[in-house]
XYZ file of C-alpha atoms in Angstrom:
678
model
C -55.944 -27.991 -110.560
C -53.537 -26.220 -107.714
C -51.385 -28.644 -105.627
C -52.685 -29.374 -102.318
C -50.301 -30.172 -99.258
C -51.964 -33.819 -99.199
C -50.978 -34.754 -102.968
C -47.341 -33.382 -102.425
C -46.599 -34.546 -99.209
C -43.346 -35.901 -100.145
C -41.934 -32.680 -101.512
C -40.043 -29.962 -100.255
C -40.339 -26.170 -99.747
C -54.024 -13.023 -114.503
C -68.644 4.672 -134.362
C -69.521 8.216 -136.224
C -69.087 11.817 -134.993
C -61.797 -2.562 -95.206
C -61.185 1.142 -95.861
C -58.056 1.344 -93.775
C -56.661 -1.713 -95.507
C -57.445 -1.067 -99.144
C -55.623 0.661 -101.528
C -57.826 3.387 -102.973
C -57.567 4.803 -106.727
C -60.045 7.433 -108.437
C -60.498 7.279 -112.002
C -60.641 10.993 -112.472
C -58.724 13.972 -111.785
C -55.301 15.320 -112.817
C -53.098 13.627 -114.751
C -50.595 12.752 -112.349
C -64.162 -13.924 -103.132
C -62.767 -17.143 -102.408
C -63.017 -20.094 -104.873
C -65.534 -22.331 -103.269
C -66.726 -24.751 -105.704
C -65.243 -22.214 -108.741
C -61.987 -22.895 -110.093
C -59.810 -20.464 -112.068
C -60.401 -21.692 -115.568
C -57.609 -22.027 -117.970
C -57.638 -18.878 -120.242
C -57.994 -19.640 -123.884
C -55.087 -20.377 -125.819
C -54.789 -17.030 -127.602
C -54.094 -15.344 -124.076
C -51.903 -17.868 -123.422
C -49.415 -17.207 -126.282
C -48.914 -13.993 -124.825
C -45.986 -13.283 -122.661
C -47.676 -12.238 -119.216
C -48.488 -13.274 -115.572
C -50.535 -16.150 -116.360
C -52.521 -15.503 -113.007
C -53.505 -12.040 -113.706
C -55.254 -13.290 -116.968
C -59.204 -13.197 -117.092
C -60.389 -16.995 -115.969
C -62.811 -18.669 -118.717
C -65.685 -18.365 -116.785
C -69.057 -20.035 -117.764
C -72.535 -18.132 -117.212
C -73.104 -20.576 -114.281
C -69.929 -19.585 -112.632
C -70.328 -16.047 -113.238
C -73.856 -15.871 -111.946
C -72.443 -17.853 -108.763
C -69.938 -15.028 -108.075
C -72.615 -12.538 -108.524
C -74.839 -13.932 -106.106
C -71.682 -14.504 -103.311
C -70.825 -10.778 -104.098
C -74.444 -9.924 -103.597
C -74.715 -11.764 -100.206
C -71.630 -10.296 -98.722
C -72.151 -6.774 -100.106
C -73.435 -5.497 -96.661
C -69.868 -6.599 -95.106
C -68.412 -5.193 -98.198
C -70.101 -1.705 -97.311
C -68.703 -2.055 -93.496
C -65.262 -2.702 -95.127
C -65.454 0.541 -97.467
C -66.675 2.568 -94.845
C -69.795 3.631 -96.371
C -72.429 5.402 -94.623
C -75.268 4.136 -92.959
C -77.345 5.607 -96.293
C -75.022 4.019 -98.580
C -76.101 0.628 -100.397
C -74.336 -1.636 -103.044
C -75.876 -2.760 -105.678
C -73.739 -5.540 -107.574
C -73.859 -5.191 -111.402
C -70.627 -7.523 -112.620
C -67.662 -9.738 -111.456
C -64.600 -10.576 -113.073
C -62.475 -13.302 -112.008
C -58.709 -13.746 -112.785
C -56.719 -16.742 -113.128
C -55.152 -16.837 -109.835
C -58.330 -16.137 -107.992
C -58.753 -12.746 -107.576
C -62.243 -10.940 -108.029
C -63.074 -7.621 -109.695
C -66.821 -6.513 -108.109
C -68.456 -3.861 -109.657
C -71.035 -2.084 -107.630
C -73.574 0.593 -108.027
C -74.485 2.675 -104.914
C -77.895 4.021 -104.028
C -78.346 6.845 -101.077
C -81.687 6.823 -98.929
C -82.958 4.592 -101.625
C -82.212 6.492 -104.706
C -79.704 5.512 -107.138
C -76.311 7.476 -107.435
C -75.094 8.398 -110.805
C -71.381 8.542 -111.041
C -71.127 6.345 -107.694
C -69.572 3.302 -109.067
C -66.906 1.383 -107.802
C -64.702 -1.534 -108.366
C -63.522 -4.084 -105.356
C -60.877 -6.456 -105.953
C -60.422 -9.317 -103.975
C -57.710 -12.068 -103.576
C -58.805 -15.814 -103.409
C -59.350 -15.755 -99.741
C -61.814 -13.070 -100.065
C -59.451 -10.210 -98.514
C -60.424 -6.842 -100.217
C -56.715 -5.575 -101.916
C -57.961 -2.306 -103.561
C -60.973 -0.305 -104.543
C -60.976 1.996 -107.610
C -64.188 4.843 -107.033
C -65.570 7.078 -110.125
C -65.666 9.808 -107.685
C -63.310 11.019 -105.041
C -66.177 12.957 -103.576
C -67.814 11.737 -99.988
C -71.293 10.577 -100.257
C -72.947 12.236 -97.291
C -75.460 15.001 -95.961
C -77.129 15.237 -99.310
C -79.965 17.402 -98.875
C -83.190 15.451 -100.307
C -85.530 17.843 -100.665
C -86.870 19.110 -104.043
C -87.149 22.450 -104.996
C -87.878 22.519 -108.706
C -91.001 20.066 -110.111
C -90.173 16.938 -112.250
C -92.181 18.854 -114.915
C -89.829 21.769 -115.320
C -87.047 19.021 -115.417
C -88.817 17.465 -118.423
C -89.108 20.622 -120.049
C -85.694 21.551 -120.009
C -84.496 18.124 -121.235
C -87.269 18.158 -124.267
C -85.792 21.404 -124.935
C -82.321 20.320 -125.224
C -83.371 17.296 -127.580
C -85.433 19.689 -129.886
C -82.345 22.301 -130.245
C -80.444 19.387 -131.339
C -82.627 18.957 -133.775
C -84.692 15.713 -132.619
C -87.962 14.682 -133.767
C -91.178 12.937 -132.365
C -89.513 14.255 -129.014
C -91.158 12.711 -125.693
C -90.264 11.787 -122.304
C -89.619 8.293 -122.078
C -90.972 8.009 -118.772
C -90.951 10.595 -115.776
C -87.968 12.166 -114.615
C -86.526 10.235 -111.799
C -84.878 11.558 -108.627
C -81.438 10.910 -108.546
C -78.073 11.511 -106.434
C -75.760 13.220 -108.726
C -72.005 12.762 -108.295
C -70.180 12.328 -110.828
C -68.802 16.032 -110.806
C -67.989 17.518 -107.459
C -70.053 16.844 -104.070
C -73.403 14.798 -104.791
C -76.494 16.536 -105.024
C -80.240 15.671 -105.401
C -80.940 15.757 -109.031
C -83.837 14.698 -111.815
C -82.625 12.205 -114.675
C -84.794 12.641 -117.787
C -85.140 10.560 -120.563
C -85.867 11.678 -123.809
C -87.173 9.447 -126.712
C -88.140 10.089 -130.712
C -85.319 10.265 -133.156
C -82.088 12.401 -133.578
C -81.687 15.016 -136.592
C -80.236 12.247 -138.652
C -83.043 9.429 -137.787
C -81.116 7.611 -135.074
C -83.171 7.065 -132.364
C -83.015 9.251 -129.596
C -82.055 8.170 -125.586
C -80.931 11.500 -124.365
C -80.073 11.569 -120.883
C -80.461 14.988 -119.239
C -79.222 15.463 -115.342
C -81.591 18.658 -113.888
C -80.288 20.210 -110.101
C -83.481 19.387 -108.078
C -82.695 22.850 -106.175
C -81.879 25.426 -108.774
C -83.408 23.667 -112.104
C -79.753 24.017 -113.588
C -78.815 21.200 -116.301
C -75.840 19.465 -114.593
C -75.164 16.983 -117.531
C -76.175 15.192 -120.723
C -75.240 12.341 -122.620
C -76.379 10.307 -125.277
C -77.185 6.411 -124.808
C -77.145 5.711 -128.381
C -73.578 4.688 -129.257
C -72.993 5.258 -133.309
C -70.794 4.255 -134.049
C -71.741 -19.863 -146.097
C -72.626 -16.264 -146.839
C -71.703 -14.461 -149.732
C -71.174 -10.981 -148.055
C -70.135 -7.520 -149.627
C -67.015 -7.015 -147.815
C -65.727 -10.097 -146.620
C -66.196 -12.610 -149.459
C -67.834 -15.901 -149.231
C -67.890 -17.167 -145.180
C -69.416 -19.741 -143.012
C -72.001 -18.650 -141.294
C -73.833 -19.828 -137.941
C -77.469 -21.010 -138.544
C -80.254 -22.896 -137.599
C -81.853 -25.225 -139.298
C -84.738 -24.828 -141.686
C -82.964 -22.149 -142.194
C -82.701 -18.890 -140.225
C -80.062 -16.576 -139.675
C -79.639 -17.645 -135.647
C -76.222 -18.694 -134.667
C -76.716 -21.375 -132.150
C -73.078 -21.919 -131.019
C -72.968 -18.444 -130.083
C -75.723 -17.385 -127.526
C -78.513 -17.469 -130.446
C -77.283 -14.627 -131.871
C -79.936 -13.416 -134.330
C -79.764 -11.237 -137.515
C -83.340 -9.234 -138.601
C -84.262 -7.393 -141.780
C -85.812 -3.999 -140.741
C -86.549 -3.342 -144.512
C -86.208 -0.120 -144.367
C -88.296 0.363 -140.992
C -87.058 2.375 -138.062
C -88.825 0.793 -135.282
C -89.382 -2.839 -134.088
C -87.468 -6.089 -134.180
C -87.778 -6.254 -138.222
C -88.236 -10.228 -139.367
C -85.782 -12.679 -138.942
C -83.710 -13.869 -142.150
C -84.900 -16.889 -143.203
C -84.993 -19.028 -146.456
C -85.430 -22.583 -148.303
C -81.595 -22.881 -148.143
C -78.361 -21.842 -146.334
C -76.959 -19.921 -148.583
C -77.158 -16.246 -147.926
C -77.051 -13.175 -149.887
C -75.044 -12.444 -153.472
C -72.417 -10.217 -152.349
C -74.457 -7.403 -153.830
C -76.578 -4.575 -151.645
C -79.307 -5.173 -153.750
C -79.828 -8.549 -152.594
C -81.123 -7.775 -148.783
C -79.571 -10.905 -147.770
C -75.919 -9.641 -148.095
C -75.931 -7.036 -145.480
C -77.558 -9.884 -143.108
C -74.987 -11.985 -144.185
C -72.241 -9.473 -143.303
C -73.543 -8.609 -140.200
C -74.196 -11.771 -138.936
C -70.441 -12.561 -140.289
C -69.234 -9.789 -137.919
C -71.217 -10.346 -135.061
C -69.699 -14.019 -134.616
C -66.091 -12.956 -135.259
C -66.361 -10.446 -132.078
C -67.992 -13.056 -130.126
C -65.268 -15.658 -130.640
C -62.466 -12.869 -130.202
C -63.868 -12.091 -126.670
C -64.492 -15.705 -125.972
C -60.980 -17.287 -127.641
C -59.101 -14.337 -126.407
C -60.000 -13.035 -123.706
C -62.205 -15.388 -122.107
C -65.604 -13.539 -122.096
C -68.486 -15.658 -122.511
C -70.693 -13.057 -124.579
C -70.512 -9.413 -123.958
C -72.428 -9.378 -120.799
C -70.631 -12.597 -119.622
C -73.758 -14.906 -119.342
C -73.430 -16.393 -122.693
C -76.239 -14.722 -124.324
C -75.831 -12.775 -127.472
C -77.457 -9.432 -128.628
C -79.448 -9.514 -131.882
C -78.639 -7.353 -135.207
C -80.846 -5.450 -137.215
C -80.127 -4.269 -140.665
C -81.291 -2.192 -143.527
C -82.164 0.468 -140.962
C -84.371 3.604 -142.684
C -83.860 4.936 -146.290
C -79.708 5.476 -147.411
C -79.157 5.782 -143.580
C -75.452 6.506 -143.063
C -74.538 5.264 -139.703
C -74.953 2.122 -137.408
C -75.558 2.098 -133.551
C -75.813 0.284 -130.354
C -78.692 0.617 -127.917
C -78.800 -0.894 -124.288
C -82.399 -0.669 -124.340
C -82.877 -3.620 -126.942
C -79.421 -5.313 -126.560
C -79.208 -4.958 -130.219
C -76.924 -3.748 -133.178
C -78.448 -1.709 -135.964
C -77.123 -1.083 -139.434
C -78.027 1.309 -142.261
C -77.575 1.092 -145.676
C -75.422 3.857 -146.479
C -75.860 6.593 -149.150
C -78.044 5.693 -151.957
C -78.299 1.991 -150.101
C -75.109 0.847 -151.594
C -72.765 0.740 -148.907
C -74.406 -0.696 -145.754
C -72.602 -0.117 -142.717
C -71.829 -3.979 -141.964
C -68.473 -4.573 -142.107
C -66.307 -6.626 -139.856
C -64.817 -3.452 -137.965
C -67.786 -1.509 -137.986
C -70.224 -4.696 -136.409
C -67.064 -5.198 -133.900
C -67.050 -1.266 -132.950
C -70.955 -1.504 -132.211
C -70.699 -4.845 -130.514
C -68.170 -3.450 -128.096
C -70.448 -0.387 -127.200
C -72.284 -3.522 -125.806
C -69.360 -4.428 -123.697
C -68.285 -1.119 -122.501
C -71.894 -0.920 -121.067
C -71.910 -3.975 -119.481
C -68.334 -3.312 -117.746
C -66.939 0.024 -117.265
C -70.095 1.757 -118.652
C -68.217 5.008 -119.395
C -70.449 7.479 -119.796
C -71.016 8.805 -123.756
C -69.957 12.438 -122.921
C -66.856 14.179 -122.206
C -63.456 12.401 -122.079
C -65.274 9.152 -120.577
C -67.282 9.296 -124.123
C -64.072 9.644 -126.143
C -62.750 6.402 -124.073
C -65.965 4.766 -124.767
C -65.564 5.524 -128.462
C -61.731 4.667 -128.682
C -62.680 1.441 -126.785
C -65.169 0.406 -129.833
C -62.419 1.478 -132.478
C -59.663 -0.490 -130.692
C -61.387 -4.090 -130.207
C -62.623 -3.365 -133.979
C -58.895 -3.132 -134.963
C -58.083 -6.146 -132.670
C -61.348 -8.183 -134.097
C -60.422 -7.334 -137.735
C -56.538 -8.483 -137.365
C -58.102 -11.542 -135.616
C -60.482 -12.310 -138.339
C -57.647 -12.614 -140.935
C -59.941 -12.549 -143.715
C -58.197 -12.002 -147.168
C -60.884 -9.618 -148.553
C -61.083 -7.534 -145.462
C -57.723 -7.605 -143.651
C -56.541 -6.153 -140.260
C -55.405 -2.517 -140.200
C -55.694 0.625 -137.939
C -58.262 2.120 -140.051
C -61.922 2.582 -138.877
C -64.546 1.961 -141.652
C -62.365 1.877 -144.627
C -64.731 -0.648 -146.323
C -67.700 1.329 -146.142
C -66.847 4.536 -147.977
C -68.777 6.930 -145.873
C -67.105 10.132 -147.087
C -67.919 8.901 -150.775
C -63.712 9.299 -151.835
C -62.779 6.086 -150.622
C -61.068 7.208 -147.359
C -61.719 5.568 -143.921
C -63.738 7.179 -141.187
C -60.768 7.358 -138.923
C -56.960 6.812 -138.906
C -55.423 5.331 -135.526
C -51.880 6.217 -136.294
C -52.125 9.906 -136.850
C -55.989 10.468 -135.872
C -56.221 14.311 -137.042
C -55.901 12.620 -140.599
C -59.459 12.700 -141.047
C -59.763 16.379 -140.504
C -61.506 16.049 -137.308
C -59.970 13.821 -134.574
C -57.302 14.849 -132.352
C -53.891 13.472 -131.907
C -52.908 14.416 -128.511
C -54.679 15.386 -125.487
C -55.149 18.859 -124.285
C -57.337 20.445 -121.386
C -60.373 21.485 -123.661
C -60.655 18.018 -125.023
C -63.882 17.224 -123.310
C -66.032 19.564 -125.069
C -65.006 17.859 -128.322
C -67.776 15.258 -130.147
C -66.901 12.015 -128.454
C -66.079 10.385 -131.958
C -63.223 13.046 -132.349
C -61.754 13.122 -128.710
C -61.404 9.469 -129.067
C -58.487 10.359 -131.082
C -55.833 10.199 -128.169
C -56.730 6.600 -126.857
C -56.748 5.445 -130.529
C -53.127 6.952 -131.204
C -51.949 6.031 -127.929
C -52.968 2.050 -129.031
C -51.596 2.425 -132.168
C -48.074 3.515 -130.844
C -48.262 1.051 -127.968
C -48.831 -1.862 -130.413
C -46.366 -0.442 -133.651
C -44.232 2.135 -132.383
C -43.769 5.844 -133.673
C -42.492 6.390 -137.055
C -43.188 5.172 -140.554
C -43.932 1.489 -141.254
C -46.180 -0.529 -143.126
C -48.229 -3.017 -142.002
C -50.588 -5.193 -144.249
C -49.633 -3.440 -147.052
C -51.126 -0.387 -145.230
C -48.734 2.473 -144.813
C -48.381 4.297 -141.713
C -46.686 6.878 -140.041
C -47.250 7.764 -136.330
C -45.990 11.013 -134.519
C -45.659 11.548 -130.918
C -46.484 15.309 -129.011
C -43.070 15.646 -127.797
C -41.005 14.276 -130.592
C -39.476 11.267 -128.778
C -39.822 7.725 -130.128
C -42.066 5.186 -128.816
C -41.278 1.516 -129.207
C -44.216 -0.749 -129.481
C -44.704 -4.199 -127.949
C -47.512 -5.619 -130.101
C -50.686 -5.425 -130.615
C -52.119 -8.564 -128.685
C -50.436 -7.242 -125.755
C -51.958 -3.678 -126.149
C -55.417 -5.301 -126.546
C -54.920 -7.372 -123.508
C -53.771 -4.366 -121.151
C -56.981 -2.270 -122.595
C -59.314 -5.174 -121.977
C -58.073 -5.483 -118.303
C -58.086 -2.215 -117.692
C -61.767 -1.726 -119.082
C -63.212 -4.565 -117.102
C -61.261 -4.222 -113.741
C -60.026 -0.510 -113.497
C -62.406 1.732 -115.524
C -65.448 3.442 -114.008
C -68.418 5.406 -115.403
C -66.199 8.730 -115.026
C -63.179 7.695 -116.045
C -60.813 10.343 -117.785
C -57.581 10.363 -119.859
C -55.643 10.757 -116.919
C -57.424 8.018 -115.080
C -57.237 5.781 -118.358
C -53.452 5.858 -118.059
C -53.370 5.257 -114.332
C -55.887 2.273 -115.194
C -53.760 0.890 -118.216
C -50.265 1.038 -115.972
C -52.081 -0.842 -113.346
C -53.166 -3.409 -115.786
C -49.677 -3.837 -117.347
C -48.167 -4.136 -114.059
C -50.286 -6.863 -113.165
C -50.029 -8.761 -116.349
C -45.957 -7.925 -116.760
C -45.120 -6.807 -113.317
C -43.863 -3.742 -112.381
C -41.121 -1.804 -114.084
C -41.379 -4.096 -116.954
C -40.758 -2.822 -120.548
C -44.689 -3.634 -121.427
C -45.541 -0.994 -118.040
C -42.623 1.687 -119.461
C -43.840 1.025 -123.103
C -47.490 2.226 -121.681
C -46.448 5.168 -120.142
C -44.193 6.148 -123.126
C -47.186 5.781 -125.164
C -49.105 7.959 -123.142
C -46.548 10.703 -122.822
C -46.347 10.607 -126.710
C -50.350 11.418 -126.557
C -49.578 14.210 -123.947
C -51.064 12.235 -121.165
C -48.520 12.694 -118.335
C -44.736 12.160 -118.506
C -42.128 9.846 -120.020
C -41.123 7.387 -117.366
C -38.298 8.668 -115.152
C -37.952 11.404 -117.481
C -36.066 9.005 -119.801
C -36.283 8.021 -123.445
C -37.592 5.028 -124.398
C -35.574 1.844 -124.203
C -33.591 1.261 -127.471
C -32.545 -2.282 -126.807
C -33.164 -5.214 -129.240
C -35.813 -7.560 -128.346
C -36.499 -11.088 -129.510
C -39.338 -13.600 -128.682
C -41.003 -16.776 -128.693
C -44.599 -16.950 -127.429
C -45.284 -20.420 -128.973
C -46.510 -22.885 -126.254
C -44.294 -26.031 -125.518
C -45.687 -28.808 -123.421
C -43.255 -30.121 -120.365
C -44.125 -33.533 -120.085
C -44.819 -34.701 -116.501
C -41.661 -36.221 -115.197
C -40.137 -36.401 -118.462
C -37.313 -35.196 -120.978
C -36.613 -31.671 -121.443
C -38.069 -29.355 -123.733
C -36.900 -26.176 -125.506
C -38.300 -23.101 -126.706
C -35.908 -21.389 -129.144
C -35.409 -17.647 -129.945
C -33.578 -17.000 -133.183
C -31.102 -13.780 -132.412
C -30.224 -11.983 -135.798
C -28.593 -8.448 -136.215
C -26.485 -7.835 -133.177
C -22.839 -7.046 -133.317
C -20.289 -8.942 -131.666
C -21.220 -10.698 -128.157
C -23.804 -10.739 -125.940
C -24.193 -8.420 -122.980
C -22.964 -9.058 -119.395
C -26.577 -7.880 -118.684
C -28.599 -10.185 -120.909
C -32.165 -9.927 -119.693
C -34.078 -13.219 -119.750
C -37.747 -13.036 -119.312
C -39.208 -16.194 -118.485
C -42.906 -17.441 -118.601
C -43.832 -20.809 -117.625
C -47.348 -22.196 -116.768
C -47.010 -24.912 -114.200
C -48.674 -26.261 -111.051
C -45.782 -27.242 -109.162
C -42.432 -25.391 -109.780
C -40.477 -26.997 -107.115
C -40.620 -29.721 -110.054
C -38.920 -27.732 -112.667
C -34.971 -26.986 -113.755
C -34.762 -24.218 -116.149
C -32.109 -23.561 -118.402
C -30.758 -20.904 -120.924
C -28.455 -22.828 -123.662
C -26.553 -20.247 -125.801
C -25.805 -21.040 -129.609
C -22.590 -22.626 -128.486
C -24.087 -25.168 -126.156
C -23.292 -23.509 -122.645
C -25.620 -23.804 -120.066
C -26.765 -21.183 -117.909
C -29.168 -21.991 -115.137
C -32.260 -20.101 -114.061
C -34.271 -22.081 -111.906
C -33.253 -25.651 -110.146
C -36.251 -27.098 -108.413
C -36.713 -24.349 -105.994
C -40.285 -22.579 -104.993
C -41.818 -25.913 -104.058
C -45.706 -25.669 -104.551
C -45.824 -22.229 -106.399
C -47.787 -22.200 -109.365
C -45.956 -20.554 -112.178
C -42.252 -18.787 -113.209
C -42.880 -15.467 -114.532
C -39.780 -13.793 -113.815
C -36.944 -11.890 -115.491
C -33.247 -13.325 -114.921
C -29.579 -11.174 -115.644
C -27.452 -13.800 -117.357
C -23.687 -12.682 -117.900
C -23.288 -14.171 -121.468
C -20.612 -11.922 -122.469
C -18.424 -14.620 -123.664
C -21.222 -15.553 -126.248
C -21.718 -14.742 -129.723
C -24.812 -12.704 -129.479
C -26.423 -14.280 -133.037
C -27.455 -17.441 -133.306
C -30.203 -19.928 -131.586
C -30.740 -19.294 -127.714
C -32.963 -22.134 -126.185
C -34.802 -22.095 -123.016
C -35.146 -25.782 -121.724
C -36.882 -26.818 -119.336
C -37.431 -30.245 -117.538
C -39.795 -31.893 -115.189
C -38.356 -33.993 -112.793
C -41.093 -35.427 -110.691
C -44.556 -36.678 -111.009
C -48.283 -35.654 -111.026
C -47.988 -31.838 -112.138
C -47.698 -30.691 -115.899
C -47.343 -27.560 -117.529
C -45.866 -25.294 -120.344
C -43.344 -23.132 -121.591
C -45.705 -20.130 -122.410
C -42.891 -17.722 -123.730
C -39.206 -16.644 -123.260
C -37.843 -13.191 -124.278
C -34.253 -12.062 -124.644
C -33.670 -8.285 -124.474
C -30.046 -7.238 -125.608
C -29.440 -3.377 -123.897
């Protein structure tokens, strides 16, 4: 709860193959609401354990709170359009709102022009808690004006073109799902009138088809195309015996997680299937012959993914509305794939070659469910560079969920699909430390990467995530050996997987748009890291170094990565109200001689009134260095880097951050402390 003047009157002192006021960012191009009744809910502990600016973490919104924010944004959309300087024929349509713990909101809008949907016109507006716009991220840098709305091409011609493209891919039972609709296309260059046609049927491998084709309504030329189907106690096949969320009587219905349900398609390729049910609460026997086994695996993977987004990122369901998608298993006969569909809000899994290896491992389930998250946030178009980033997002969070699960039978790793043996030779589907190990993925960005299949153009982003998490060079994590190179041969120092995932999540939900490319991904992640850790922080520099390591942009300042030794304690330590001093200990080892005269001390304390606090650094010999002495008045939180002349101290030993609350009412905790020895 934020302190108010009246309260403190006696005190002193955030899978397979308006326009002038606003800082504007465009997520394409070259590599160069007031709180009202809603408080900024405390973020989950899993977030608090990471040394960040707490105010820039996502607030843990209930579905009702999110709905209220969307309604408020919708009520103000005309004023927002005016502040953005939009033309009279442009209208905003609210798609989503996320909120930071400091009250900042990030509202996603689609646009219409003369009543027509605008593809590639989406944008994100940030407002501080007072409701003042502070920035906007646009999907396109083009101006939306003077669009000729007279079509020269008939809708039937656009439909014929789309059907022909689908048949050329090898699709079967092709048919337009609906009549071509008129749209304004502005994802590439100046806006033009176009038709969007969606083709149904089946793709060449039996995957459902939702091919979107955009046709110029003046010339009949194809402007763009993308595929909207994203591939990508239970006795499970991959995770051992686990606890499942079920409903009485008994069905695979997880009442604690948005009523997620798992259905059996029984080798069919259409419909919802039959909800798994039984006479007891035992599901499967660990073998693929028992149809319940794949159901248990898929159900478990969905639960883990739900818990990860809820407990780590504060997102209540992948749409933020508390409603779960559903899962379908046993799709087709020996179908070797899994996919996400927006149209059914569901994940679907085949049983693999000879129906022996269902694609229902933890990372595959998290991968597919994350496609749903992307569809409801950045909405990265599934083609070109944005499509590669879409796939990488699913791989990144598949790894994050797998590590989060901490399952002894399927330990966390930076491999994709290592359990499902899709190649038949025991190797993973993809590798994040060096993507080219799979024979097709790309390690580094290059100018033609947008023409590569999205499952392979995802390589540089997957590689970036690994470098940012673990750093370059050879190392072993959870028994798996990795050896990650860089495009320029220079090293990258990792900051840890939790921080890397938090940066990507914030960029995905508040910076990326439908057409974000690799250059835009660098811009967005640097902006996210800056908000979370501060400008010029080691985390921001690491983000930039990791991108340079995959050939997206240059090294920051033309310098090599920092080589200092970092020691950190991220365990929460509660600070009692008007009570005794508490400490968080950082054990320093392996440093020769004395500490430096420029010892960097990063302090992250969550507290509702920093004017209550005295904060000291205590050296191993007991010498006290005061960092903060009841300054700052009613401000929230201490997120600051202090420089201490500790040259008289032996470096190795137990250093302590000591904090004491010396007044009543407000409380908090030490979030983290980090010491950097240059």
